[in-house]
Short mmCIF file of C-alpha atoms in Angstrom, two decimals:
data_model
loop_
_atom_site.label_atom_id
_atom_site.label_comp_id
_atom_site.label_asym_id
_atom_site.label_seq_id
_atom_site.Cartn_x
_atom_site.Cartn_y
_atom_site.Cartn_z
CA UNK A 730 81.53 106.01 100.74
CA UNK A 731 78.99 108.21 99.04
CA UNK A 732 79.73 111.40 97.13
CA UNK A 733 78.57 113.56 100.03
CA UNK A 734 81.65 112.59 101.99
CA UNK A 735 83.64 115.30 100.30
CA UNK A 736 86.55 112.95 99.68
CA UNK A 737 88.60 113.62 96.56
CA UNK A 738 88.33 110.95 93.86
CA UNK A 739 91.52 110.71 91.90
CA UNK A 740 93.07 114.14 92.45
CA UNK A 741 96.79 113.48 92.06
CA UNK A 742 98.30 116.27 94.16
CA UNK A 743 101.96 116.47 95.10
CA UNK A 744 103.62 113.46 96.73
CA UNK A 745 103.38 113.88 100.46
CA UNK A 746 106.26 111.61 101.38
CA UNK A 747 109.06 111.52 98.79
CA UNK A 748 110.49 108.36 100.38
CA UNK A 749 107.66 105.88 101.07
CA UNK A 750 108.87 104.07 104.16
CA UNK A 751 106.99 101.52 106.17
CA UNK A 752 105.57 103.88 108.74
CA UNK A 753 103.88 107.20 109.44
CA UNK A 754 105.49 110.55 108.85
CA UNK A 755 107.20 112.24 111.82
CA UNK A 756 104.73 113.92 114.14
CA UNK A 757 101.75 111.91 112.88
CA UNK A 758 101.84 109.02 115.37
CA UNK A 759 98.85 110.41 117.31
CA UNK A 760 96.53 110.63 114.31
CA UNK A 761 92.83 110.05 115.06
CA UNK A 762 91.40 106.58 114.57
CA UNK A 763 87.60 106.72 114.31
CA UNK A 764 87.49 103.36 112.53
CA UNK A 765 89.65 100.35 111.82
CA UNK A 766 92.97 102.16 111.22
CA UNK A 767 94.66 105.49 111.99
CA UNK A 768 93.96 108.27 109.51
CA UNK A 769 97.57 108.70 108.39
CA UNK A 770 100.11 106.71 106.37
CA UNK A 771 100.14 103.19 107.75
CA UNK A 772 102.67 100.62 108.86
CA UNK A 773 102.34 97.08 107.52
CA UNK A 774 101.18 95.83 110.94
CA UNK A 775 98.47 98.53 111.01
CA UNK A 776 97.29 97.45 107.56
CA UNK A 777 96.96 93.80 108.59
CA UNK A 778 95.35 94.79 111.90
CA UNK A 779 92.93 97.04 110.02
CA UNK A 780 92.01 94.20 107.67
CA UNK A 781 91.29 91.86 110.59
CA UNK A 782 89.32 94.59 112.41
CA UNK A 783 87.20 95.19 109.30
CA UNK A 784 86.41 91.49 109.02
CA UNK A 785 85.55 91.28 112.73
CA UNK A 786 83.41 94.43 112.99
CA UNK A 787 81.52 93.85 109.76
CA UNK A 788 81.56 90.06 109.67
CA UNK A 789 78.04 89.68 108.31
CA UNK A 790 78.62 91.83 105.23
CA UNK A 791 82.21 90.68 104.63
CA UNK A 792 81.77 86.94 105.01
CA UNK A 793 78.30 86.92 103.49
CA UNK A 794 79.51 88.54 100.26
CA UNK A 795 82.68 86.41 100.21
CA UNK A 796 80.72 83.20 100.76
CA UNK A 797 78.28 84.01 97.95
CA UNK A 798 81.09 84.79 95.50
CA UNK A 799 83.04 81.70 96.62
CA UNK A 800 79.99 79.46 96.21
CA UNK A 801 79.32 80.68 92.66
CA UNK A 802 83.02 80.32 91.87
CA UNK A 803 83.25 76.74 93.16
CA UNK A 804 80.04 75.67 91.42
CA UNK A 805 81.34 76.96 88.07
CA UNK A 806 84.65 75.16 88.57
CA UNK A 807 82.97 71.90 89.62
CA UNK A 808 80.62 71.96 86.63
CA UNK A 809 83.50 72.64 84.25
CA UNK A 810 85.56 69.78 85.70
CA UNK A 811 82.64 67.37 85.64
CA UNK A 812 81.31 68.02 82.15
CA UNK A 813 84.32 69.27 80.17
CA UNK A 814 87.36 67.41 81.43
CA UNK A 815 85.44 64.14 81.75
CA UNK A 816 84.41 64.10 78.07
CA UNK A 817 86.01 61.20 76.14
CA UNK A 818 88.11 62.01 73.09
CA UNK A 819 91.49 61.77 71.46
CA UNK A 820 94.53 62.68 73.54
CA UNK A 821 95.20 65.95 71.74
CA UNK A 822 91.56 66.99 72.06
CA UNK A 823 91.64 66.25 75.78
CA UNK A 824 94.86 68.28 76.12
CA UNK A 825 93.32 71.25 74.33
CA UNK A 826 90.19 70.97 76.48
CA UNK A 827 92.29 70.81 79.64
CA UNK A 828 94.29 73.88 78.58
CA UNK A 829 91.13 75.85 77.80
CA UNK A 830 89.48 74.81 81.06
CA UNK A 831 92.57 75.72 83.10
CA UNK A 832 92.67 79.14 81.42
CA UNK A 833 88.99 79.58 82.27
CA UNK A 834 89.69 78.50 85.86
CA UNK A 835 92.45 81.11 86.16
CA UNK A 836 90.15 83.83 84.89
CA UNK A 837 87.32 82.79 87.23
CA UNK A 838 89.79 82.77 90.14
CA UNK A 839 90.97 86.29 89.35
CA UNK A 840 87.42 87.51 88.76
CA UNK A 841 86.23 86.12 92.10
CA UNK A 842 89.13 87.79 93.88
CA UNK A 843 88.51 91.08 92.05
CA UNK A 844 84.83 91.02 93.07
CA UNK A 845 85.75 90.49 96.72
CA UNK A 846 88.35 93.30 96.49
CA UNK A 847 85.67 95.58 95.03
CA UNK A 848 83.19 94.79 97.79
CA UNK A 849 85.85 95.14 100.50
CA UNK A 850 86.94 98.48 99.05
CA UNK A 851 83.46 99.80 99.79
CA UNK A 852 83.43 98.24 103.26
CA UNK A 853 86.93 99.47 104.16
CA UNK A 854 86.21 102.94 102.79
CA UNK A 855 83.39 103.24 105.30
CA UNK A 856 85.08 101.33 108.10
CA UNK A 857 88.17 103.59 108.25
CA UNK A 858 86.02 106.61 109.09
CA UNK A 859 83.69 104.75 111.45
CA UNK A 860 80.61 104.84 109.21
CA UNK A 861 77.98 102.10 109.54
CA UNK A 862 78.16 99.36 106.92
CA UNK A 863 75.10 97.49 105.66
CA UNK A 864 74.79 94.96 102.85
CA UNK A 865 72.29 97.22 101.06
CA UNK A 866 74.63 100.21 101.13
CA UNK A 867 77.57 98.13 99.91
CA UNK A 868 75.57 96.65 97.04
CA UNK A 869 74.15 100.04 96.00
CA UNK A 870 77.67 101.50 95.84
CA UNK A 871 79.33 98.53 94.19
CA UNK A 872 76.62 97.61 91.66
CA UNK A 873 77.45 100.38 89.11
CA UNK A 874 81.07 99.18 89.15
CA UNK A 875 80.27 95.49 88.56
CA UNK A 876 80.68 95.46 84.77
CA UNK A 877 83.75 97.75 84.83
CA UNK A 878 85.35 95.35 87.35
CA UNK A 879 84.68 92.51 84.90
CA UNK A 880 86.34 94.44 82.08
CA UNK A 881 89.23 95.42 84.32
CA UNK A 882 89.74 91.77 85.33
CA UNK A 883 90.02 90.78 81.66
CA UNK A 884 92.65 93.47 81.05
CA UNK A 885 94.66 92.67 84.19
CA UNK A 886 94.50 88.92 83.45
CA UNK A 887 95.69 89.37 79.88
CA UNK A 888 98.56 91.69 80.83
CA UNK A 889 99.68 89.57 83.78
CA UNK A 890 99.54 86.26 81.89
CA UNK A 891 101.43 87.78 78.96
CA UNK A 892 104.08 88.99 81.39
CA UNK A 893 104.32 85.62 83.12
CA UNK A 894 104.88 83.93 79.75
CA UNK A 895 107.77 86.35 79.18
CA UNK A 896 110.07 84.80 81.81
CA UNK A 897 107.76 85.45 84.81
CA UNK A 898 109.37 88.71 86.00
CA UNK A 899 107.37 91.03 83.69
CA UNK A 900 104.19 89.36 84.96
CA UNK A 901 105.10 90.05 88.58
CA UNK A 902 105.95 93.66 87.73
CA UNK A 903 102.62 94.07 85.93
CA UNK A 904 100.70 92.41 88.76
CA UNK A 905 102.05 94.92 91.29
CA UNK A 906 101.56 97.96 89.06
CA UNK A 907 97.94 96.91 88.41
CA UNK A 908 97.27 95.69 91.95
CA UNK A 909 95.44 98.85 93.03
CA UNK A 910 93.28 99.21 89.90
CA UNK A 911 90.13 97.62 91.37
CA UNK A 912 90.15 99.79 94.53
CA UNK A 913 90.78 102.87 92.37
CA UNK A 914 87.89 101.97 90.07
CA UNK A 915 85.47 101.34 92.93
CA UNK A 916 86.52 104.05 95.40
CA UNK A 917 86.98 106.82 92.83
CA UNK A 918 83.94 105.75 90.79
CA UNK A 919 85.76 105.57 87.48
CA UNK A 920 83.61 104.33 84.62
CA UNK A 921 86.58 103.54 82.40
CA UNK A 922 89.01 100.66 82.78
CA UNK A 923 91.83 102.73 81.26
CA UNK A 924 91.50 105.43 83.92
CA UNK A 925 91.58 102.86 86.74
CA UNK A 926 94.68 101.20 85.27
CA UNK A 927 96.42 104.56 84.93
CA UNK A 928 95.54 105.49 88.50
CA UNK A 929 96.98 102.23 89.82
CA UNK A 930 100.20 102.67 87.87
CA UNK A 931 100.56 106.26 89.10
CA UNK A 932 100.00 105.27 92.73
CA UNK A 933 102.53 102.45 92.55
CA UNK A 934 105.15 104.32 90.51
CA UNK A 935 108.14 105.21 92.67
CA UNK A 936 106.97 102.82 95.41
CA UNK A 937 106.94 99.51 93.53
CA UNK A 938 108.99 97.55 96.07
CA UNK A 939 107.01 99.08 98.94
CA UNK A 940 103.66 98.02 97.44
CA UNK A 941 105.06 94.69 96.21
CA UNK A 942 106.20 93.69 99.69
CA UNK A 943 102.83 94.45 101.21
CA UNK A 944 100.81 92.73 98.47
CA UNK A 945 102.90 89.57 98.61
CA UNK A 946 102.92 89.51 102.41
CA UNK A 947 99.11 89.51 102.26
CA UNK A 948 99.20 86.84 99.54
CA UNK A 949 101.42 84.54 101.60
CA UNK A 950 99.21 84.91 104.68
CA UNK A 951 96.13 84.25 102.55
CA UNK A 952 97.66 81.12 101.01
CA UNK A 953 98.69 79.84 104.44
CA UNK A 954 95.18 80.32 105.85
CA UNK A 955 93.64 78.70 102.77
CA UNK A 956 95.94 75.66 102.89
CA UNK A 957 95.30 75.12 106.59
CA UNK A 958 91.53 75.26 106.09
CA UNK A 959 91.68 72.93 103.07
CA UNK A 960 93.74 70.42 105.04
CA UNK A 961 91.30 70.52 107.94
CA UNK A 962 88.30 70.00 105.69
CA UNK A 963 89.89 67.17 103.72
CA UNK A 964 90.23 65.26 106.98
CA UNK A 965 86.49 64.72 106.64
CA UNK A 966 87.17 62.30 103.77
CA UNK A 967 86.54 58.70 104.87
CA UNK A 968 89.74 56.89 105.86
CA UNK A 969 90.59 53.97 103.66
CA UNK A 970 88.17 55.05 100.94
CA UNK A 971 90.78 54.26 98.32
CA UNK A 972 90.82 55.87 94.91
CA UNK A 973 87.64 57.87 94.27
CA UNK A 974 85.49 56.42 91.49
CA UNK A 975 82.10 56.99 89.96
CA UNK A 976 81.19 53.32 90.42
CA UNK A 977 80.93 53.45 94.20
CA UNK A 978 79.98 57.11 94.46
CA UNK A 979 83.15 58.15 96.26
CA UNK A 980 84.16 60.52 93.45
CA UNK A 981 81.05 62.63 93.98
CA UNK A 982 81.67 62.69 97.72
CA UNK A 983 85.33 63.54 97.16
CA UNK A 984 84.39 66.46 94.91
CA UNK A 985 81.77 67.62 97.40
CA UNK A 986 84.25 67.68 100.28
CA UNK A 987 86.85 69.52 98.20
CA UNK A 988 84.20 71.99 97.06
CA UNK A 989 83.10 72.67 100.63
CA UNK A 990 86.72 73.13 101.65
CA UNK A 991 87.29 75.58 98.81
CA UNK A 992 84.20 77.63 99.71
CA UNK A 993 85.20 77.79 103.38
CA UNK A 994 88.81 78.66 102.55
CA UNK A 995 87.84 81.41 100.12
CA UNK A 996 85.23 82.80 102.49
CA UNK A 997 87.77 83.18 105.30
CA UNK A 998 91.04 83.89 103.48
CA UNK A 999 90.18 86.01 100.44
CA UNK A 1000 88.49 88.85 102.41
CA UNK A 1001 91.72 89.34 104.37
CA UNK A 1002 93.74 89.76 101.18
CA UNK A 1003 91.06 92.01 99.70
CA UNK A 1004 90.89 94.23 102.78
CA UNK A 1005 94.69 94.54 102.82
CA UNK A 1006 94.63 95.57 99.14
CA UNK A 1007 92.00 98.23 99.86
CA UNK A 1008 94.03 99.57 102.80
CA UNK A 1009 97.23 99.63 100.72
CA UNK A 1010 95.35 101.72 98.16
CA UNK A 1011 94.15 104.17 100.83
CA UNK A 1012 97.64 104.26 102.34
CA UNK A 1013 99.22 105.17 98.99
CA UNK A 1014 96.71 107.97 98.52
CA UNK A 1015 97.36 109.25 102.03
CA UNK A 1016 101.09 109.26 101.32
CA UNK A 1017 100.79 110.97 97.94
CA UNK A 1018 97.53 112.91 97.83
CA UNK A 1019 96.70 114.05 101.40
CA UNK A 1020 93.68 111.73 101.47
CA UNK A 1021 93.95 111.47 105.25
CA UNK A 1022 92.81 115.09 105.58
CA UNK A 1023 89.64 114.30 103.60
CA UNK A 1024 89.11 111.12 105.61
CA UNK A 1025 89.30 113.08 108.88
CA UNK A 1026 86.66 115.54 107.62
CA UNK A 1027 84.42 112.64 106.57
CA UNK A 1028 84.91 111.01 109.97
CA UNK A 1029 83.99 114.24 111.75
CA UNK A 1030 80.78 114.53 109.73
CA UNK A 1031 79.80 110.89 110.21
CA UNK A 1032 80.55 111.12 113.96
#
């Protein structure tokens, strides 16, 4: 949303609901809904419904952006696999190359997801108040945040990987605490990565299990959708083709089919996870910072 909406960007305020349950506060069940979700603290089902509604109502912008990011992502991965992992060399050199490439793959994966979350934050921010959403408006709002999102992805990746190395649990804890950093950076127009990280930590603090459950529920649904799509696409591989090889050209076809499957899976599944993340961010701000009041004013003006 633009700055004329009058919505607060990062004003902490007093916590609105000391105990963040999975539902609206008493007396708020009849909150207005000018867009994809009610303008009050949300239940998990309302968050997932809002994510699906956003994808359905703004399919062109959502799936167009996701497909572009997914295509670039898959091309980079395919090129890396083809020209780096296939290089001949000693065993230890190949192992080092494989480790470096896998680390690069992990970063590219997280960056692609962060970019989709950033784009969907803009879309959801408009969709919840019933504002029109165009690709030009989304790009104009997201473009100044592109490089900060890159920097933020590097920080989040480094912290999460370091935590995962330390017996996994610290990595999961860090992932949840930093899970709302991209929406905070994009929606509140922070120019600094540190501010976005601090905002995410503050929004999650005291509600870690609440946010964790919602993030991982979205992750599981996303993985399920992605696996189903990948399985469907891989059925296009010729039966009885045997082991793919460069000699008969089946390796190139195999890679092409897998690449197409990955693009389709990411285009469909990742926007759902990204929209859920954006709605969790808005929900936490409505619970803690009275953001729903500002959203209602913005909805009244846009209506």
